[in-house]
Amino acid sequence: MTIDTIHCKHMRKTTRSPKRALCLLLAALTLCACLPAWGLGAKAAGTPTNLGLAEHGIMAYNEGWQYSYGGKGETVGGVRVSDCAGLIYSYFSDLGVGGCMGGATSQATQNCILTGLFEEGLPRIHGLALTILEPGATDDYSHIGIYIGGEESCENSDYGTNMVRASIYRRGWTTWHLFDNGVRYPREGWYEFDGGMVHYTNYEYDV
């Protein structure tokens, strides 16, 4: 069981078909494994993984994080708070990893190396960032969340709504993004996730 590291910012592009999206994604994952393979059993402290990012979203939902514009995971009145991008930011800050941007657009354009249109297919990879594209824009995003697998996402939505865990088809996501910022991804084998086990084959989890 190995997890590869993505470190090739120049691979970022918008894809135009589900097949091409997946091919480019797998090529990026394969070609950008610039550091030695890393086994889950030898996990180093502070190492971000796509499974960890997905579990972070689930944890925030289970703990009932509150929405606060500009919040990045700080505790206010005994409850952690964030906005949509702050939810993702807090995963990296909790690990002591710097470099994660603070806004939805900056995260999608500066922390991600591959982008695809949601309507053309979603790769089966936990921890993808999901965004809503501003009408008429090509790289300006109004909202961001985390794909947690099983056609579900977690997001810190808005005041009065707070954390939402729901079907990816409910929210109106328009694009998906493969996060970089040192995130490592499974290639083959069984991995612990959300209290169970998930199996990956050729970089995607099996249904």
Short mmCIF file of C-alpha atoms in Angstrom, two decimals, residues 38-195:
data_model
loop_
_atom_site.label_atom_id
_atom_site.label_comp_id
_atom_site.label_asym_id
_atom_site.label_seq_id
_atom_site.Cartn_x
_atom_site.Cartn_y
_atom_site.Cartn_z
CA TRP A 38 4.96 6.35 1.52
CA GLY A 39 3.15 3.55 3.34
CA LEU A 40 0.21 4.22 5.62
CA GLY A 41 1.77 2.07 8.30
CA ALA A 42 4.74 4.46 8.48
CA LYS A 43 2.74 7.66 8.50
CA ALA A 44 4.76 10.68 9.54
CA ALA A 45 3.22 13.27 11.85
CA GLY A 46 1.82 16.21 9.96
CA THR A 47 1.53 14.45 6.61
CA PRO A 48 -1.66 15.51 4.78
CA THR A 49 -3.53 12.83 2.86
CA ASN A 50 -6.68 12.91 0.78
CA LEU A 51 -8.31 10.44 3.18
CA GLY A 52 -7.36 12.66 6.11
CA LEU A 53 -8.89 15.69 4.41
CA ALA A 54 -12.14 13.80 3.81
CA GLU A 55 -12.18 12.60 7.42
CA HIS A 56 -11.59 16.17 8.56
CA GLY A 57 -14.79 17.24 6.83
CA ILE A 58 -16.70 14.36 8.43
CA MET A 59 -15.25 15.22 11.85
CA ALA A 60 -16.30 18.88 11.52
CA TYR A 61 -19.81 17.78 10.60
CA ASN A 62 -20.02 15.35 13.51
CA GLU A 63 -18.68 17.96 15.94
CA GLY A 64 -21.16 20.57 14.71
CA TRP A 65 -18.75 23.29 13.61
CA GLN A 66 -20.45 26.67 13.19
CA TYR A 67 -20.19 28.95 10.17
CA SER A 68 -18.24 32.18 10.60
CA TYR A 69 -17.08 34.24 7.65
CA GLY A 70 -13.28 34.30 7.66
CA GLY A 71 -13.11 31.57 10.31
CA LYS A 72 -10.29 29.07 9.99
CA GLY A 73 -11.07 26.49 12.64
CA GLU A 74 -10.60 28.56 15.78
CA THR A 75 -12.71 27.83 18.85
CA VAL A 76 -15.35 30.41 19.76
CA GLY A 77 -17.63 29.80 22.73
CA GLY A 78 -16.53 26.19 22.96
CA VAL A 79 -17.28 25.41 19.30
CA ARG A 80 -14.92 25.46 16.34
CA VAL A 81 -15.88 27.85 13.55
CA SER A 82 -14.93 28.33 9.91
CA ASP A 83 -16.22 29.43 6.58
CA CYS A 84 -16.20 27.12 3.55
CA ALA A 85 -12.53 27.62 2.68
CA GLY A 86 -11.56 27.82 6.33
CA LEU A 87 -12.78 24.25 6.78
CA ILE A 88 -10.12 23.06 4.33
CA TYR A 89 -7.51 25.50 5.62
CA SER A 90 -7.98 24.17 9.15
CA TYR A 91 -7.07 20.63 8.08
CA PHE A 92 -3.61 21.77 7.07
CA SER A 93 -3.19 24.15 10.00
CA ASP A 94 -4.19 21.40 12.44
CA LEU A 95 -1.37 19.30 10.98
CA GLY A 96 1.06 22.20 11.16
CA VAL A 97 1.33 22.36 7.37
CA GLY A 98 1.63 25.82 5.86
CA GLY A 99 0.96 26.99 2.35
CA CYS A 100 -2.80 26.46 2.18
CA MET A 101 -4.57 29.52 0.84
CA GLY A 102 -7.50 31.03 2.70
CA GLY A 103 -10.20 31.59 0.08
CA ALA A 104 -12.23 29.33 -2.20
CA THR A 105 -10.83 30.77 -5.43
CA SER A 106 -7.25 30.93 -4.19
CA GLN A 107 -7.43 27.36 -2.90
CA ALA A 108 -8.82 26.07 -6.19
CA THR A 109 -6.36 27.99 -8.36
CA GLN A 110 -3.22 27.94 -6.22
CA ASN A 111 -3.44 24.77 -4.11
CA CYS A 112 -4.88 22.43 -6.75
CA ILE A 113 -3.12 20.91 -9.74
CA LEU A 114 -6.00 19.51 -11.76
CA THR A 115 -9.54 20.74 -12.35
CA GLY A 116 -12.49 19.05 -14.05
CA LEU A 117 -16.07 19.92 -14.81
CA PHE A 118 -18.44 18.25 -12.37
CA GLU A 119 -21.07 17.53 -15.03
CA GLU A 120 -18.55 15.48 -17.01
CA GLY A 121 -17.77 13.04 -14.24
CA LEU A 122 -16.22 12.92 -10.76
CA PRO A 123 -13.17 10.71 -10.10
CA ARG A 124 -13.60 8.24 -7.25
CA ILE A 125 -11.02 9.90 -4.98
CA HIS A 126 -11.71 10.97 -1.41
CA GLY A 127 -10.70 14.47 -0.45
CA LEU A 128 -11.24 16.21 -3.76
CA ALA A 129 -12.19 19.87 -3.44
CA LEU A 130 -15.61 20.68 -4.91
CA THR A 131 -16.50 24.21 -5.95
CA ILE A 132 -19.30 26.29 -7.38
CA LEU A 133 -18.12 28.33 -10.34
CA GLU A 134 -19.33 31.91 -10.55
CA PRO A 135 -21.67 32.40 -13.55
CA GLY A 136 -19.65 33.36 -16.62
CA ALA A 137 -16.31 32.91 -14.85
CA THR A 138 -13.56 30.43 -15.66
CA ASP A 139 -11.61 30.44 -12.38
CA ASP A 140 -13.64 32.40 -9.83
CA TYR A 141 -15.44 30.28 -7.23
CA SER A 142 -18.12 31.27 -4.76
CA HIS A 143 -18.05 28.17 -2.54
CA ILE A 144 -15.86 25.17 -1.76
CA GLY A 145 -16.39 21.83 -0.03
CA ILE A 146 -14.81 18.39 0.40
CA TYR A 147 -15.73 15.21 -1.44
CA ILE A 148 -15.90 12.43 1.17
CA GLY A 149 -16.71 9.56 -1.20
CA GLY A 150 -19.92 7.65 -1.75
CA GLU A 151 -21.34 10.62 -3.71
CA GLU A 152 -21.37 12.77 -0.56
CA SER A 153 -19.71 16.04 0.35
CA CYS A 154 -19.09 17.99 3.55
CA GLU A 155 -19.05 21.79 3.66
CA ASN A 156 -19.47 24.64 6.09
CA SER A 157 -22.27 26.34 4.26
CA ASP A 158 -23.59 29.61 5.71
CA TYR A 159 -24.94 31.30 8.83
CA GLY A 160 -27.86 29.35 10.24
CA THR A 161 -27.00 26.31 8.11
CA ASN A 162 -23.46 25.56 9.26
CA MET A 163 -21.98 22.15 8.45
CA VAL A 164 -23.74 20.13 5.77
CA ARG A 165 -23.16 16.50 4.81
CA ALA A 166 -25.24 15.66 1.78
CA SER A 167 -25.41 14.17 -1.69
CA ILE A 168 -23.07 15.85 -4.14
CA TYR A 169 -26.06 16.35 -6.43
CA ARG A 170 -27.92 18.45 -3.88
CA ARG A 171 -25.51 21.38 -3.63
CA GLY A 172 -24.99 22.37 -7.27
CA TRP A 173 -21.24 21.80 -7.43
CA THR A 174 -19.79 22.74 -10.81
CA THR A 175 -16.13 21.71 -10.61
CA TRP A 176 -13.78 19.34 -8.84
CA HIS A 177 -10.12 19.89 -7.99
CA LEU A 178 -7.19 17.67 -7.06
CA PHE A 179 -5.44 19.23 -4.07
CA ASP A 180 -1.67 19.54 -3.91
CA ASN A 181 0.00 21.26 -0.92
CA GLY A 182 1.82 18.02 -0.09
CA VAL A 183 -1.32 15.85 -0.07
CA ARG A 184 -0.61 12.16 -0.64
CA TYR A 185 -2.98 9.84 -2.45
CA PRO A 186 -3.55 6.04 -2.38
CA ARG A 187 -2.55 3.99 -5.39
CA GLU A 188 -3.47 0.37 -4.65
CA GLY A 189 -4.69 -1.58 -1.63
CA TRP A 190 -6.76 -1.28 1.54
CA TYR A 191 -6.77 1.89 3.64
CA GLU A 192 -8.45 2.91 6.90
CA PHE A 193 -11.14 5.51 6.45
CA ASP A 194 -13.93 6.80 8.70
CA GLY A 195 -13.88 3.79 11.01
#
